[in-house]
CSV table of C-alpha atoms in Angstrom, one decimal:
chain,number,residue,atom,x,y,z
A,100,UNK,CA,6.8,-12.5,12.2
A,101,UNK,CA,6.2,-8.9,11.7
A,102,UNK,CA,3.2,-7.8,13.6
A,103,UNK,CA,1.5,-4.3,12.9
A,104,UNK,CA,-1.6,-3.7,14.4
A,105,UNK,CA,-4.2,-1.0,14.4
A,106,UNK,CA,-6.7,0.0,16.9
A,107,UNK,CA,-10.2,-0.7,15.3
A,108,UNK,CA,-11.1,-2.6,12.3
A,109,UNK,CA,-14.5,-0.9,12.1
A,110,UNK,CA,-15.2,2.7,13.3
A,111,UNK,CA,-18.4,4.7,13.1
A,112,UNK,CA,-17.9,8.9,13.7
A,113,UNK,CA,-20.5,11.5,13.6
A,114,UNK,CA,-19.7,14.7,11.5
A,115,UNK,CA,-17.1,17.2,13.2
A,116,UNK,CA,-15.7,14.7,15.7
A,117,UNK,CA,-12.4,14.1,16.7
A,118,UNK,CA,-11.0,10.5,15.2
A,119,UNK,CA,-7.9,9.3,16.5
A,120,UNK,CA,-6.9,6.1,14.7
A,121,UNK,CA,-3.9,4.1,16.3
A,122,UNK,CA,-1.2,2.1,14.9
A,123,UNK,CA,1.6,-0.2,16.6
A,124,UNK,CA,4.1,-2.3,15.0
A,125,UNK,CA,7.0,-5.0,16.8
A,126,UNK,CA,10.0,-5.0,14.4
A,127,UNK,CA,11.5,-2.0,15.2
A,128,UNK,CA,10.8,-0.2,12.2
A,129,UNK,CA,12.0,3.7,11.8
A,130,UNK,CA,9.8,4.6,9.2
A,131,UNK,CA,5.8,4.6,9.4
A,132,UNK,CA,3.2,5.3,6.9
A,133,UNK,CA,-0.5,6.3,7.0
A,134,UNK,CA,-2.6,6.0,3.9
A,135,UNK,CA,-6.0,5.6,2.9
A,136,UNK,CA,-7.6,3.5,-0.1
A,137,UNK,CA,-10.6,4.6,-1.5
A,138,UNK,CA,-12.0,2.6,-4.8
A,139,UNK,CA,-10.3,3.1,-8.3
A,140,UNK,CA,-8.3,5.7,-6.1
A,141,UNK,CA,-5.5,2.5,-5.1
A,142,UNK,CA,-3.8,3.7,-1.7
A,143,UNK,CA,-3.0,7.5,-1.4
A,144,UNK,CA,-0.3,8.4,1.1
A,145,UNK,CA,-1.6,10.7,4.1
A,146,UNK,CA,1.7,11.1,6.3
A,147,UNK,CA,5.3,9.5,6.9
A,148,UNK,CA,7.2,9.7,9.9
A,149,UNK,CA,10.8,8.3,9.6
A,150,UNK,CA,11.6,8.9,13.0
A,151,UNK,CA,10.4,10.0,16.3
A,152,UNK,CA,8.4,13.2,16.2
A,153,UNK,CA,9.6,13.3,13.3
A,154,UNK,CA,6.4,13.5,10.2
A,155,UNK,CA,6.5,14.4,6.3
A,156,UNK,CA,3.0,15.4,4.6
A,157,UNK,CA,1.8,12.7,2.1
A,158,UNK,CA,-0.1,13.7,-1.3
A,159,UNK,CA,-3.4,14.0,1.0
A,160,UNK,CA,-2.4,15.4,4.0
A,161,UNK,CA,-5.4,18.0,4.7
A,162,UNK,CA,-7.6,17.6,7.2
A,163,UNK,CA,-5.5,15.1,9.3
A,164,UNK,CA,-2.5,15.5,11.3
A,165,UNK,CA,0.1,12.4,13.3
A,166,UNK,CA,1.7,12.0,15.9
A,167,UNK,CA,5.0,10.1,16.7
A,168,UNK,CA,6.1,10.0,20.3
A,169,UNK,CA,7.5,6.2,20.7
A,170,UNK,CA,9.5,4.6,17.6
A,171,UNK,CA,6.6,1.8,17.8
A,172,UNK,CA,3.3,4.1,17.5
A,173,UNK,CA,2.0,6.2,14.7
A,174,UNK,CA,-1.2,8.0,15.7
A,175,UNK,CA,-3.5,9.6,12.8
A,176,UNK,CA,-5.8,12.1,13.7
A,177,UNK,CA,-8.7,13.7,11.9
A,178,UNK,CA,-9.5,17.0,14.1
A,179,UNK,CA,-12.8,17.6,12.3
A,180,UNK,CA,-14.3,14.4,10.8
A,181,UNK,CA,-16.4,14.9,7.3
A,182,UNK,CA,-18.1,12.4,5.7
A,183,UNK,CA,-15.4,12.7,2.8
A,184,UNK,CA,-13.1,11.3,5.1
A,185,UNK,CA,-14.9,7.8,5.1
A,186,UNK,CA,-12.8,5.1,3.9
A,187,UNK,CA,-10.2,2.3,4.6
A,188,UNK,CA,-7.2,3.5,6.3
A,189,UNK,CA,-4.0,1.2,6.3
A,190,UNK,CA,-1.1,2.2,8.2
A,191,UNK,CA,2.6,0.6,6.9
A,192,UNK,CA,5.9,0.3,8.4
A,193,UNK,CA,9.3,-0.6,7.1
A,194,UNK,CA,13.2,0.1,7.5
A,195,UNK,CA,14.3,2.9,5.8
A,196,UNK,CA,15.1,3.0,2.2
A,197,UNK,CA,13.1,0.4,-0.7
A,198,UNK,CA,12.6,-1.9,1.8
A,199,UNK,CA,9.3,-3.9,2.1
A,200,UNK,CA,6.3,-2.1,3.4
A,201,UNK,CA,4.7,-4.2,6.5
A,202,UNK,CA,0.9,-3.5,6.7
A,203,UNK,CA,-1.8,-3.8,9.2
A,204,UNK,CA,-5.1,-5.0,9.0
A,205,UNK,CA,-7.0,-1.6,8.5
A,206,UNK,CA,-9.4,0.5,9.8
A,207,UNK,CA,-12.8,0.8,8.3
A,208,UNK,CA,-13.9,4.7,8.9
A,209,UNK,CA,-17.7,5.7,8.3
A,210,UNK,CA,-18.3,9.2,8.9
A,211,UNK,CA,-21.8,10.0,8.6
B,199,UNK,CA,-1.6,12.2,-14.1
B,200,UNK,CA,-1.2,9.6,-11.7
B,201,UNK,CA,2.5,8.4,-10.3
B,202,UNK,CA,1.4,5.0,-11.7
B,203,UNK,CA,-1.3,3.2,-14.3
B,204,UNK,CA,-2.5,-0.4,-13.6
B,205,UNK,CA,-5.4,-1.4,-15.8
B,206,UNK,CA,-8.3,-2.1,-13.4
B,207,UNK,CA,-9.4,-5.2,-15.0
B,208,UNK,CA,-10.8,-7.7,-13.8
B,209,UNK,CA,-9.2,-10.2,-15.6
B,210,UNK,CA,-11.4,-13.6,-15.6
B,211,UNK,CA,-9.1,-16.8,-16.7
B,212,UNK,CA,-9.8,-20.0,-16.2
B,213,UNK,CA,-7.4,-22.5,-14.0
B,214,UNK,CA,-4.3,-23.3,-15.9
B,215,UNK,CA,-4.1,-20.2,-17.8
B,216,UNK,CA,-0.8,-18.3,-18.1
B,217,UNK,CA,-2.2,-14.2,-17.3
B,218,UNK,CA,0.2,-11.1,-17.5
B,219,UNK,CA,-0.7,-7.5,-16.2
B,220,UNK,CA,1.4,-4.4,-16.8
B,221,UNK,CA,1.9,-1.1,-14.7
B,222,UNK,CA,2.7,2.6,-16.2
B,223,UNK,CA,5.0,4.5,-14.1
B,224,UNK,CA,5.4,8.5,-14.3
B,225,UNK,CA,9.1,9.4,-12.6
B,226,UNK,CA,11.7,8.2,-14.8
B,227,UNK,CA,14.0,9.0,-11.6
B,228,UNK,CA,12.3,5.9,-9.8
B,229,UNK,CA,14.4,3.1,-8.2
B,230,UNK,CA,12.5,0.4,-6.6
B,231,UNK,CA,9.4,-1.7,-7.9
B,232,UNK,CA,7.3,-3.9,-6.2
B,233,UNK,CA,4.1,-6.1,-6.7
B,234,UNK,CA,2.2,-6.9,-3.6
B,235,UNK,CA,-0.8,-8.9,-3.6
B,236,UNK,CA,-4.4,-7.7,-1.8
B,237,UNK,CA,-7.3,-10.1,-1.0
B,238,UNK,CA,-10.8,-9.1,-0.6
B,239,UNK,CA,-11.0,-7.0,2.8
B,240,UNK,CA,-7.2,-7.8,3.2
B,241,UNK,CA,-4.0,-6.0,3.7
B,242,UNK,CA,-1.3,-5.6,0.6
B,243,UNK,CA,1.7,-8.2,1.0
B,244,UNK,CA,4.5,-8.1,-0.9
B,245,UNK,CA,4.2,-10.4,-3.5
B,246,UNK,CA,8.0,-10.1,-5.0
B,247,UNK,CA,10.2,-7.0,-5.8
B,248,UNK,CA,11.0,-6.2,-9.1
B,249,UNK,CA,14.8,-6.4,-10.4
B,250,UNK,CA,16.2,-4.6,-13.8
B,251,UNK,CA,17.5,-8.0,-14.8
B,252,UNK,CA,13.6,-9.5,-14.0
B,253,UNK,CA,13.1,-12.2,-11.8
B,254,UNK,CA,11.0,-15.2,-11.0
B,255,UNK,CA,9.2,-17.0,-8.1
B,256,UNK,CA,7.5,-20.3,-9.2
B,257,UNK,CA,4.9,-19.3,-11.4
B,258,UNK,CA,5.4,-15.5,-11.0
B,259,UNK,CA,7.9,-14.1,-13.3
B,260,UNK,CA,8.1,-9.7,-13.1
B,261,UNK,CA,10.2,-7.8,-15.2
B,262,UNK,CA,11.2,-4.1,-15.5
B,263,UNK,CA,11.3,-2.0,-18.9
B,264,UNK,CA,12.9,1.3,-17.5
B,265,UNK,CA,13.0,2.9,-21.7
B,266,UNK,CA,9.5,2.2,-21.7
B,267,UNK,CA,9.1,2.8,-17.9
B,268,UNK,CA,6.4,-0.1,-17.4
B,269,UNK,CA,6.3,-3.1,-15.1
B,270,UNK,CA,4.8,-6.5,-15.8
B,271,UNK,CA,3.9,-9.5,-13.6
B,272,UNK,CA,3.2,-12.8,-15.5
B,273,UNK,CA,1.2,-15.3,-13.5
B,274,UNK,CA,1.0,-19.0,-15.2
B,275,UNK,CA,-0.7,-22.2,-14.6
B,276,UNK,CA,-2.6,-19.8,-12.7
B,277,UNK,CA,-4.8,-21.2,-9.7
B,278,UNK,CA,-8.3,-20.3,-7.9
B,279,UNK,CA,-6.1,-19.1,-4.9
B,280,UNK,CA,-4.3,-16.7,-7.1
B,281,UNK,CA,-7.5,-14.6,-7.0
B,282,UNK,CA,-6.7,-11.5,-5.7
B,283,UNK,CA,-5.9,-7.6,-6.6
B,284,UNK,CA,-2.5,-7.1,-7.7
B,285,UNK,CA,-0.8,-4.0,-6.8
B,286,UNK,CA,2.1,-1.9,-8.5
B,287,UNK,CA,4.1,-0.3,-6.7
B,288,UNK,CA,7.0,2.1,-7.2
B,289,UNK,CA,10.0,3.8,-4.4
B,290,UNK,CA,11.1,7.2,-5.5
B,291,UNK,CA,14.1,6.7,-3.0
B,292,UNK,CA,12.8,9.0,-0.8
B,293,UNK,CA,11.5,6.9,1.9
B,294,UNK,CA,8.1,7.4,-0.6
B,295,UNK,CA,6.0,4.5,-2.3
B,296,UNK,CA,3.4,5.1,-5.0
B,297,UNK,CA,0.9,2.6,-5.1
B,298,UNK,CA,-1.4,1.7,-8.6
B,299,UNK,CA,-5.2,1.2,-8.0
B,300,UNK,CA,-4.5,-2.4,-8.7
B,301,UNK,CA,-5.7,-5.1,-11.4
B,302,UNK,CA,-8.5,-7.6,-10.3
B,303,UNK,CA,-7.6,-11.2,-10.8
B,304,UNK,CA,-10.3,-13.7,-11.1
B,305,UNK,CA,-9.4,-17.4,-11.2
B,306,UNK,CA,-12.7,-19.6,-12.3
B,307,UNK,CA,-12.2,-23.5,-12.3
């Protein structure tokens, strides 16, 4: 069974903080997503990484950056928190190409 | 406008009832469709891919209209745990997935 996991299902930040969010899947996947889902918005994509240190931007990509060290982790950081940054944020992976997208279980940011 | 259209919904159908939701998408240059499946505070699953020659799964039949460039999921003899969000979703080929805001089902008995 695929098995992607992500640091904190609930997180609480104060305004201007540095938020890392952390994401870890077991099936060996090369490619990794980041995206966040915000009501009648459906998931936007933040950042992709289809390799090691390897990242592409997303449709949202500003005010976050990623990082990709080991094929299994895909960190997401916010390097100034702001309270339009609160939402759910749902990292993916998958094999490359139109293959199924594996989530986790999310991670429920409240900036305030 | 967006990369793809999903009415919002929801749609409220009694048990039994045979439901069908269609999905807009932009780039005709698009090669993969998907429809996962979200429940409340949940993660998307993939509920079944979408082929050109349409395909089924039990009760879930989706087919692809790639003139019209519009996706459809048809649910029947629909059931309380069908309940969910349904999700489009559409590959560009370039490792990149557009996802629709999703259309509420809700299954009453």
């Amino acid at each position: 069974d695929v098995k992607v996991t992500q640091s904190s299902r609930y997180l609480v930040k104060r305004t201007g903080e540095k938020v890392f969010l952390e994401c870890v899947q077991d099936m060996d996947h090369e490619n990794m997503f980041w995206y966040r889902q915000d009501p009648g918005l459906g998931l936007r994509l933040i950042y992709f990484s289809y390799d090691v240190k390897m990242k592409e931007k997303g449709d949202i990509p500003e005010g976050y950056s990623v990082s990709r060290e080991k094929k299994e982790r895909f960190s997401l950081i916010l390097e100034s928190a702001s309270t339009n940054q609160t939402s759910m944020y749902l990292c993916a992976s998958s094999f490359p190409g139109v293959y199924e997208q594996y989530f986790g279980p999310g991670t429920r940011l409240t900036v305030t | 406008r967006k990369e793809v259209e999903q009415d919002p919904g929801p749609f409220n159908v009694p048990e039994g009832a045979t439901v069908a939701f269609n999905c807009t998408y932009s780039n005709s240059a698009s090669q993969s469709f998907f429809w996962y499946r979200q429940d409340c505070r949940k993660e998307p699953k993939l509920l079944m891919s979408v082929y050109s020659s349409g395909n089924e799964d039990g009760r879930f039949t989706a087919q692809l209209n790639r003139a019209s460039q519009y996706i459809s999921l048809l649910i029947r003899d629909s059931k309380l745990s069908d309940s969910a969000t349904y999700l489009c979703v559409v590959n560009d080929n370039f490792n990149k997935f557009y996802f629709g805001s999703g259309t509420k089902l809700n299954v009453k008995p």
